[in-house]
Each structure stands twice: as C-alpha cells, then as structure tokens.
CSV table of C-alpha atoms in Angstrom, one decimal:
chain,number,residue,atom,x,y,z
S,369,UNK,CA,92.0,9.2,8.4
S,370,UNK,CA,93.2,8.9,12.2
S,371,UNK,CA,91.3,10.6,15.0
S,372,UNK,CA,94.5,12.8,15.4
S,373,UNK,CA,93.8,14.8,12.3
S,374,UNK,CA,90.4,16.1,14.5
S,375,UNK,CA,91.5,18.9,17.0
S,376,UNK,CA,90.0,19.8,20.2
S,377,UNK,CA,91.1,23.2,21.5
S,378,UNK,CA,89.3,23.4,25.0
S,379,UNK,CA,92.1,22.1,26.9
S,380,UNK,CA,92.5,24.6,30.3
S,381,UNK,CA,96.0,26.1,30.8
S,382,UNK,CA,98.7,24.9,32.9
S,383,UNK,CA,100.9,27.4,35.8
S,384,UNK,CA,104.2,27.7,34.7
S,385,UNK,CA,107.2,27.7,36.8
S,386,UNK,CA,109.2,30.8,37.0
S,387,UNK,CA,112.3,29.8,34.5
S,388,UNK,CA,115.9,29.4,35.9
S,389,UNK,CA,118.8,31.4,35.8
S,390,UNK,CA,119.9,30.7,32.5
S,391,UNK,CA,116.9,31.2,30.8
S,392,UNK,CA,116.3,34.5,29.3
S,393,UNK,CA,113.7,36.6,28.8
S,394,UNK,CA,112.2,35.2,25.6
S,395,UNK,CA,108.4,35.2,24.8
S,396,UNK,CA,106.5,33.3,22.9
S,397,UNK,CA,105.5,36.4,20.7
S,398,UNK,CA,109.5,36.9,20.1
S,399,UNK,CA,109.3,33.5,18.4
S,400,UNK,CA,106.8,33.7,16.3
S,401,UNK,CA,107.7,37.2,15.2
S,402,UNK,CA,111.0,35.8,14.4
S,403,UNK,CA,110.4,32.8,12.5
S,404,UNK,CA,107.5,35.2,10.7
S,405,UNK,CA,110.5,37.6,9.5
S,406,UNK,CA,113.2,35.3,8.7
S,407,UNK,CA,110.6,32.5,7.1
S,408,UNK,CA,111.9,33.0,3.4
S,409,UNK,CA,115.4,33.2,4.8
S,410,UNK,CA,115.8,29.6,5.5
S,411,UNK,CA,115.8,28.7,1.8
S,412,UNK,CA,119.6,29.8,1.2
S,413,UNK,CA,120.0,26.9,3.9
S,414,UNK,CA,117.5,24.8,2.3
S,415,UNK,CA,115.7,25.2,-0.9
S,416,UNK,CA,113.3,22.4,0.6
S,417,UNK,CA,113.0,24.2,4.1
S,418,UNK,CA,114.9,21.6,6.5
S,419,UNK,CA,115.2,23.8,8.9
S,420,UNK,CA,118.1,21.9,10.8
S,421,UNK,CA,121.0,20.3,10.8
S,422,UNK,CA,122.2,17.5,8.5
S,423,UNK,CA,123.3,14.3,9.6
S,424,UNK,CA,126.4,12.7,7.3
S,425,UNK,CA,127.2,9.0,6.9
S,426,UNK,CA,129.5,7.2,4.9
S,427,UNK,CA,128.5,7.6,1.4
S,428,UNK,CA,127.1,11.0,1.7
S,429,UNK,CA,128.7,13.6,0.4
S,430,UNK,CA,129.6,16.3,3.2
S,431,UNK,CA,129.6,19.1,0.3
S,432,UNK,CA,126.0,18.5,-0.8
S,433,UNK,CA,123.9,19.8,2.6
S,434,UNK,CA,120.8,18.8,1.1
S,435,UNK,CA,121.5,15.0,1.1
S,436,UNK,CA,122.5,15.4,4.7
S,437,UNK,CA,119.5,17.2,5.9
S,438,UNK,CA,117.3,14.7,4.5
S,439,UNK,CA,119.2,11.8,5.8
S,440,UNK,CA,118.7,13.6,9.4
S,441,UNK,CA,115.0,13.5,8.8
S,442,UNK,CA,115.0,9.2,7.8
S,443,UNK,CA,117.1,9.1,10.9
S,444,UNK,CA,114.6,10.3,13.3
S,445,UNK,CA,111.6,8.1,11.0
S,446,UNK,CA,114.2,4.8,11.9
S,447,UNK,CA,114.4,6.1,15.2
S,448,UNK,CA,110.5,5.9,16.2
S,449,UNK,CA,110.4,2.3,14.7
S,450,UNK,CA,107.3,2.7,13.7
S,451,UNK,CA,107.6,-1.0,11.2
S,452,UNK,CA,105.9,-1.4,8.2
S,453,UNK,CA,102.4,-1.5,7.0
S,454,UNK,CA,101.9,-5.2,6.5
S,455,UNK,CA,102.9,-5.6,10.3
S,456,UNK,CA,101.0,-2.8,12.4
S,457,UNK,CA,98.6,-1.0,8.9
S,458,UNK,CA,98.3,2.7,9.0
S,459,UNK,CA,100.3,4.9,11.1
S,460,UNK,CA,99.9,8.5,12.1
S,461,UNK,CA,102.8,10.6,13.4
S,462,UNK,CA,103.2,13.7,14.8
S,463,UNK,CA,106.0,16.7,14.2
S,464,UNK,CA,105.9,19.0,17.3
S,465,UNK,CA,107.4,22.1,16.0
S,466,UNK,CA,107.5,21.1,12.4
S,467,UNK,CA,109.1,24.7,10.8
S,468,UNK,CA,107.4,24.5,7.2
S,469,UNK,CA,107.3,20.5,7.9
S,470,UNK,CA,110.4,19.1,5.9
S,471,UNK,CA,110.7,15.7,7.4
S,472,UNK,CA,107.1,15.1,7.5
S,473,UNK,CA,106.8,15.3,3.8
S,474,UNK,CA,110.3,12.9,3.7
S,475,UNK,CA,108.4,10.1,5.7
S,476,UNK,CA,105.4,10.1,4.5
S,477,UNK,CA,107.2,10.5,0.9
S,478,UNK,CA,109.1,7.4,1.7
S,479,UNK,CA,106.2,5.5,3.3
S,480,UNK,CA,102.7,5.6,1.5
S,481,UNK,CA,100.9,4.1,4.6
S,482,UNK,CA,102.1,6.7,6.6
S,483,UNK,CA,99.8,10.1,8.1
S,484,UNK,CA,101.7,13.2,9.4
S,485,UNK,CA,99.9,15.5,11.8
S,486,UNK,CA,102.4,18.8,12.3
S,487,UNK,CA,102.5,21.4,14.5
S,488,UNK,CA,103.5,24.8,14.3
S,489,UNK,CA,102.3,28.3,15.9
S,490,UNK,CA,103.8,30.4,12.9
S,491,UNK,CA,101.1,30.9,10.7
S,492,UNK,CA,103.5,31.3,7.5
S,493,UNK,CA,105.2,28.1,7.7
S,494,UNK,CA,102.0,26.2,7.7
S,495,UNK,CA,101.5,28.6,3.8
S,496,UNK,CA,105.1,27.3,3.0
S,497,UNK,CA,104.5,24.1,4.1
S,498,UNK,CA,101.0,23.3,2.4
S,499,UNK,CA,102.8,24.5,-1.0
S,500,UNK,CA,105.4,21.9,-0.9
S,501,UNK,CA,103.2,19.0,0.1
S,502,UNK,CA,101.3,19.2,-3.0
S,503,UNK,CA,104.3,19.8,-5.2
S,504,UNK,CA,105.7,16.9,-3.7
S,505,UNK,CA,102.5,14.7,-4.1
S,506,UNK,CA,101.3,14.4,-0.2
S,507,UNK,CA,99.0,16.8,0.8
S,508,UNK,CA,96.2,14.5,1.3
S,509,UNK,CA,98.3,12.5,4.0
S,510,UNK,CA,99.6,15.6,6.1
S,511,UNK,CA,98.1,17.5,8.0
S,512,UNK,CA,99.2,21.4,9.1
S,513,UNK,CA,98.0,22.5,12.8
S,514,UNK,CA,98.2,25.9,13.8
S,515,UNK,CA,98.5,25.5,17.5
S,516,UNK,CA,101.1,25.7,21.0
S,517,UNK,CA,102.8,22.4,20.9
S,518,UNK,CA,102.6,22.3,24.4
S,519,UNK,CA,98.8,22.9,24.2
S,520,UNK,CA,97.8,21.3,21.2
S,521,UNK,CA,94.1,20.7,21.6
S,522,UNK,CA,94.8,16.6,19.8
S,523,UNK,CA,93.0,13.9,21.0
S,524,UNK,CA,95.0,12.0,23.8
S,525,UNK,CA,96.8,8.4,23.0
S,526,UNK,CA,96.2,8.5,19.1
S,527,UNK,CA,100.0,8.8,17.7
S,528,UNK,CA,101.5,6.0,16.5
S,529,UNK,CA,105.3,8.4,17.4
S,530,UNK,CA,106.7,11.9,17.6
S,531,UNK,CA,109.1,13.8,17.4
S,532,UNK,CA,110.9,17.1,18.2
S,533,UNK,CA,113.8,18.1,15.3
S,534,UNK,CA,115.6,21.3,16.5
S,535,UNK,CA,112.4,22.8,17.8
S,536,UNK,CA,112.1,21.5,21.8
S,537,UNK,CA,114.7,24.1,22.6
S,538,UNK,CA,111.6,27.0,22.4
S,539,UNK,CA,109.4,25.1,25.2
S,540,UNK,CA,110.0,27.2,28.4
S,541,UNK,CA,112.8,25.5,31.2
S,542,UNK,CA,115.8,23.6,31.0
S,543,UNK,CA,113.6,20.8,31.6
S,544,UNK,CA,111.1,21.3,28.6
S,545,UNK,CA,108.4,20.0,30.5
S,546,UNK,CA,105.2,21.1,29.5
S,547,UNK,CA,106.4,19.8,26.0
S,548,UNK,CA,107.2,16.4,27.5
S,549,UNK,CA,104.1,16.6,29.6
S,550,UNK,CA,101.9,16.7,26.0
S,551,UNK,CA,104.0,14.2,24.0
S,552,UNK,CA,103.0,12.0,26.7
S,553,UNK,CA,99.7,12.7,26.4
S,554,UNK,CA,99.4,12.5,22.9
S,555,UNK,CA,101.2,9.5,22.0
S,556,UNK,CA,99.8,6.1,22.8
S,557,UNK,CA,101.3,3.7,25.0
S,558,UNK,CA,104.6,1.8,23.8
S,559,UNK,CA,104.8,4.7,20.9
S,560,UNK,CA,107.7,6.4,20.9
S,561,UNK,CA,109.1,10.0,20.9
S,562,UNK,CA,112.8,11.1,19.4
S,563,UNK,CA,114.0,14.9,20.3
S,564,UNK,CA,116.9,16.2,17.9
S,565,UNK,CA,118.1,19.3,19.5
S,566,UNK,CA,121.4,21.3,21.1
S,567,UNK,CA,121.7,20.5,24.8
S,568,UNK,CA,123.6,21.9,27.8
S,569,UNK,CA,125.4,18.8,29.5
S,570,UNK,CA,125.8,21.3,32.8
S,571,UNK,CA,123.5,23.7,34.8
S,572,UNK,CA,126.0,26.4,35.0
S,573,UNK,CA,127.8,26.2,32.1
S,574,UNK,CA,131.5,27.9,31.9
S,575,UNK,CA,131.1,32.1,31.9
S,576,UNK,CA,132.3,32.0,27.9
S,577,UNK,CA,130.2,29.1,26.8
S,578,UNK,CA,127.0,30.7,29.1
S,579,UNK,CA,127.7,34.0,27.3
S,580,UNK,CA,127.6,32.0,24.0
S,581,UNK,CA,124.7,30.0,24.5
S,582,UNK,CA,122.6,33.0,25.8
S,583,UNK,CA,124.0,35.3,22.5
S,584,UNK,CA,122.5,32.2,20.4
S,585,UNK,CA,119.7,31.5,22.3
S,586,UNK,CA,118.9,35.3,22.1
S,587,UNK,CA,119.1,35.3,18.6
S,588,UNK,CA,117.2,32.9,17.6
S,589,UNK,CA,114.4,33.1,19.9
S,590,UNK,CA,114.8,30.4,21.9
S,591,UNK,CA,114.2,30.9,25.5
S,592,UNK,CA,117.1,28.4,26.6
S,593,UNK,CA,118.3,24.8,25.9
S,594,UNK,CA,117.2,22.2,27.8
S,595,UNK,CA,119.9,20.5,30.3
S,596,UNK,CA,120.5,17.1,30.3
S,597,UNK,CA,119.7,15.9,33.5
S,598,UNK,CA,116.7,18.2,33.5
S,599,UNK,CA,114.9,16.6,30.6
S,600,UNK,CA,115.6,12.9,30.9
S,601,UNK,CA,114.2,13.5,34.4
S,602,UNK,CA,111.2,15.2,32.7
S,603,UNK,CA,110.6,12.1,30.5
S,604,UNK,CA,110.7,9.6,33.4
S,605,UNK,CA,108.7,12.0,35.1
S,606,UNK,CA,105.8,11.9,32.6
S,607,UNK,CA,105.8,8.1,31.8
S,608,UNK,CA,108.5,7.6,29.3
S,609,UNK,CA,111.1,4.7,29.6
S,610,UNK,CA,114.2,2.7,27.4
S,611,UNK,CA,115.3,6.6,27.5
S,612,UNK,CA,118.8,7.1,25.7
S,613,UNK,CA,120.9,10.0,25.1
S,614,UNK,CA,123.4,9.7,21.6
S,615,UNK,CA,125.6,12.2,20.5
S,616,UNK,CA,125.6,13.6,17.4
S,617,UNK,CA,128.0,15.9,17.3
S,618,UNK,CA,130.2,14.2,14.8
S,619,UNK,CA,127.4,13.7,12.1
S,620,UNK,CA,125.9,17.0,12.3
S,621,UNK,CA,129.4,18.6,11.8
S,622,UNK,CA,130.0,18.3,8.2
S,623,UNK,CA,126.8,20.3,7.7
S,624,UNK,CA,127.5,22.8,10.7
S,625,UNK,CA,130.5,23.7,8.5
S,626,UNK,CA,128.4,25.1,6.0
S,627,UNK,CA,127.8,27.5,7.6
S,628,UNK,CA,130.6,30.0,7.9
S,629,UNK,CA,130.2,30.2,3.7
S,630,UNK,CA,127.0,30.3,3.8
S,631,UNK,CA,126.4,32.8,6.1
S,632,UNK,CA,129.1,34.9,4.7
S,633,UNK,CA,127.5,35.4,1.4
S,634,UNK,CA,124.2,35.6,2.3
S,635,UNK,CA,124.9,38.6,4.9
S,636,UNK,CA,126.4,40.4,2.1
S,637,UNK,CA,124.0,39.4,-0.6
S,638,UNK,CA,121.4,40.8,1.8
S,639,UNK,CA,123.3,43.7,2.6
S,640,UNK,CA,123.3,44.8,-0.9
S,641,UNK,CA,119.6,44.4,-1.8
S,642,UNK,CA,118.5,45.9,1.0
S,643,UNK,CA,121.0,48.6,1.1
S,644,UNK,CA,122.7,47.6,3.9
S,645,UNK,CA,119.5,47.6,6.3
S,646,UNK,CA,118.2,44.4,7.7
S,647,UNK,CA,115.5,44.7,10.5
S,648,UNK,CA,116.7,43.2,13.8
S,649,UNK,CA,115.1,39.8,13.6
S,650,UNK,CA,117.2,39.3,10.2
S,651,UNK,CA,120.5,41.0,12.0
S,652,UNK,CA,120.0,38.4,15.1
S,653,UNK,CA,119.5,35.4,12.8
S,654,UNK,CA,122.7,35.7,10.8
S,655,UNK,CA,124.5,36.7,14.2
S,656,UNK,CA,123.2,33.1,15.5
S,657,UNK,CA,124.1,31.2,12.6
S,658,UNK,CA,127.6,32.1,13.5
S,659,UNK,CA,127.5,31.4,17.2
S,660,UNK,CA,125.6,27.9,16.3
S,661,UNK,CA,129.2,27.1,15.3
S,662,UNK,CA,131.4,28.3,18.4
S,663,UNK,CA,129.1,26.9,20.5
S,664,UNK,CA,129.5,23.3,19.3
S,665,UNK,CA,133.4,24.1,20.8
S,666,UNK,CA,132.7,24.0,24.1
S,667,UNK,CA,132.3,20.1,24.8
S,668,UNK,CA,132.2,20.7,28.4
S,669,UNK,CA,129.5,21.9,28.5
S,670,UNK,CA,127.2,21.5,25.0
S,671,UNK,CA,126.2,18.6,22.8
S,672,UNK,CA,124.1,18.3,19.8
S,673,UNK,CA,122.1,14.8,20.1
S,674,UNK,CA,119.0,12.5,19.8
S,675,UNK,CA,117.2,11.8,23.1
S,676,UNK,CA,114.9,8.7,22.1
S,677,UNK,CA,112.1,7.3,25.0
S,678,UNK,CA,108.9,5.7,24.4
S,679,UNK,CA,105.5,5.9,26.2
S,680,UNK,CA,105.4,3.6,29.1
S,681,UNK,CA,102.7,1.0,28.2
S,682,UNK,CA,100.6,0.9,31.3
C-alpha cells in the first residue's frame, strides 16, 4: 500500500486572511453540522451518494441522473491522466472533500491497480462511505480520512493526482488557497489536480446574482465560491502549471434539471413524515437545491466548470 495511506497529524496551523466582501460568515462547524443533518438526505439525489452534479454526453440518457453522475466521476479519473498500470504500476489518488466517496469507489471500481485516499471532516460520511466500498467490493483499496483538507496531516509528494468534485467551494476565500496550498503539497511533481465546482467569473457580481449566490452559499454551508481570476492565480501561485478553465455548464444541465422534480416531491414527502417540521439545516438545504438552479442563469457572472493544472515538476 502507498505511503499516503499513513497520516501524520502534527502539521502547525497556518494565519488566515480575513475573507472578502462576498464571503459570508460561514464556519467550519456550520459545515459539518450540515452535511451531519442532511447526510441521509442525499440519497433521493443519489441512491449511491454522488453528491454532485451529472455530466451528460451523447448516448446518455438525460432522464436517468445516475448514469450522468457517474460519467461526471470517469470524467475527472480521464482528466488526471493517470495511464494505465502496465505503463506507470500502482497509483494512489486522493479525493479532497470526498462526501461519502462516490467517485472514489467508481475509479478504483473501474481500475484494479488503482488506491483511493479520501478526505472528509464529517464523521458520518466516512460510516456511509465504508458501507458502500465493501458492498461494491473495494474496501481494501480505499481509504477514509477523517481530517481538514486543507490540513490533512498526509505525507508530502506521494499522490499519483487529485481532485476536488463540488467540494473546493467550503475552503475559506475566493481564492481557495490554503486548499491549493495542500494539493500542492501533497501531490508529487508532474501529478495532476482537477477541481469540479461552481465559480464566480466576477468579483462583484450583479446585486441579483450576489443576493443569489450568497442565499445558496448560505444554505448550503459554503462560505463563498471561488472567483476565477482568484484561484487560477492561487494555482500558479503554489507551483501548478498547463492550468485550464472548461465550462461545463451545458453537460451539467440535463442533470441540474432534475432538480425542480426532485426537490418538489421530496419537500413534501418530508413535510408529511415529519409533520411538516424540518430543522433548519434540512429547510436551508432544499431552499439551495432550488437556488442551485437560478443561479446557473446569470452567465455574467457564474459558471459551473473543471479547472485542471498539474504540479510543476521542479
């Protein structure tokens, strides 16, 4: 088994910058209280807890959602072009933020040379997550770390790629940087990392779409997205280079429209078995699900893509 599998948790802490004006006032307790409360909640989206977005190509079928999730997750393994076994042997990858670690256990499912390391700081979906590795036959090649992301205690330069799906957007700053300042560090040189998240394309986004973005963001925990600019100039920053931005606003949007359905007769199905009280964790996820969607309307000033870069070699 790689060395990343062996954590070391004496790392010292790192000053944090006071957070900019469109960041709100988020902790890092709200989060995992959230995700703790609404855990179970994900599996009306998906029953094998992709906790994103799906991505739809041509000969998917835009009804079924679960096809697309998992597609998005073999698009971010393509992305860190990690080759094949009989070319570079073992591999060990690492899922910064995994959620209950859906596209870990689609990678390492599709590749039997293949390690996962994920990391989470919710407690339950490392429970949910170790329950569907071994029903899906791959517990002994993944690996469940309770930990900060941007703290992870994981030996330096041991991770053959990462990535972020959906889950860079709770790091603090429009910049992300202390999460781009420990990809860096854990990845080795010439690995790569790939980021699947919403973005803000402006600093000062229009007064409707800021109001959106901070109802959502609010919500769902989520202290702020990152800017553009901000975190490509974070990457360079911290050694990454062959940095691209792609949109993927048109292939997440078959999925996104799930949603309004979705939503709609969960909220109610809810409503009924708990006699119409949900606590506010529940009330606030439901109310971002919708805003999720209205915010994908404001192209001025929001885009949904993949930011790939990879570790500068020397």
């Amino acid at each position: 088994m790689p060395d990343v599998f062996q954590p070391d948790f004496r790392l010292p802490g790192t000053a944090r910058p006071a957070p900019p004006a469109v960041e709100g006032h988020v902790s890092r307790e709200d989060t995992q209280d959230y995700f703790t409360e609404v855990a179970d909640d994900y599996r009306a989206w998906s029953p094998s807890y992709n906790m994103h977005f799906g991505f739809w190509r041509l000969g998917l079928n835009p009804l079924r959602r679960e096809g697309m999730l998992i597609e998005m997750n073999r698009t971010v393994g393509r992305a860190l072009q990690l080759g094949t076994a009989a070319t570079t042997g073992p591999r060990c990858v690492l899922d910064l933020g995994c959620g209950a670690g859906a596209t870990s256990r689609t990678l390492v499912g599709d590749d039997p040379a293949l390690h996962a390391v994920t990391v989470t700081n919710v407690p339950v979906q490392n429970g949910i997550a170790a329950r569907l590795d071994a029903r899906a036959g791959v517990a002994d090649r993944v690996a469940h770390v309770e930990a900060d992301y941007t703290r992870t205690g994981l030996p330096a330069a041991q991770a053959d790629g990462a990535w972020a799906l959906e889950s860079a957007c709770y790091a603090e700053g429009t910049a992300k940087a202390d999460f781009v300042r420990e990809a860096a560090r854990l990845l080795k040189p010439g690995a790569r990392l790939v980021v699947v998240d919403g973005f803000l394309l402006r600093r000062r986004p229009g007064r409707l779409a800021g109001w959106l973005h901070r109802l959502w963001a609010d919500s769902w925990a989520v202290p702020t997205l990152a800017v553009r600019e901000d975190f490509t100039a974070a990457l360079r920053a911290h050694g990454f280079e062959d940095i691209a931005f792609t949109s993927l606003r048109w292939r997440v949007a078959p999925s996104a429209l799930h949603i309004p359905v979705l939503a709609t007769r969960f909220t109610l199905a809810e409503l009924w078995k708990a006699r119409g009280r949900l606590s506010p964790w529940r009330r606030k996820h439901i109310v971002a699900s919708y805003c999720a969607l209205a915010l994908g309307m404001f192209w001025r000033d929001f885009d949904y893509a993949m930011v790939t870069a990879r570790r500068r070699a020397s």
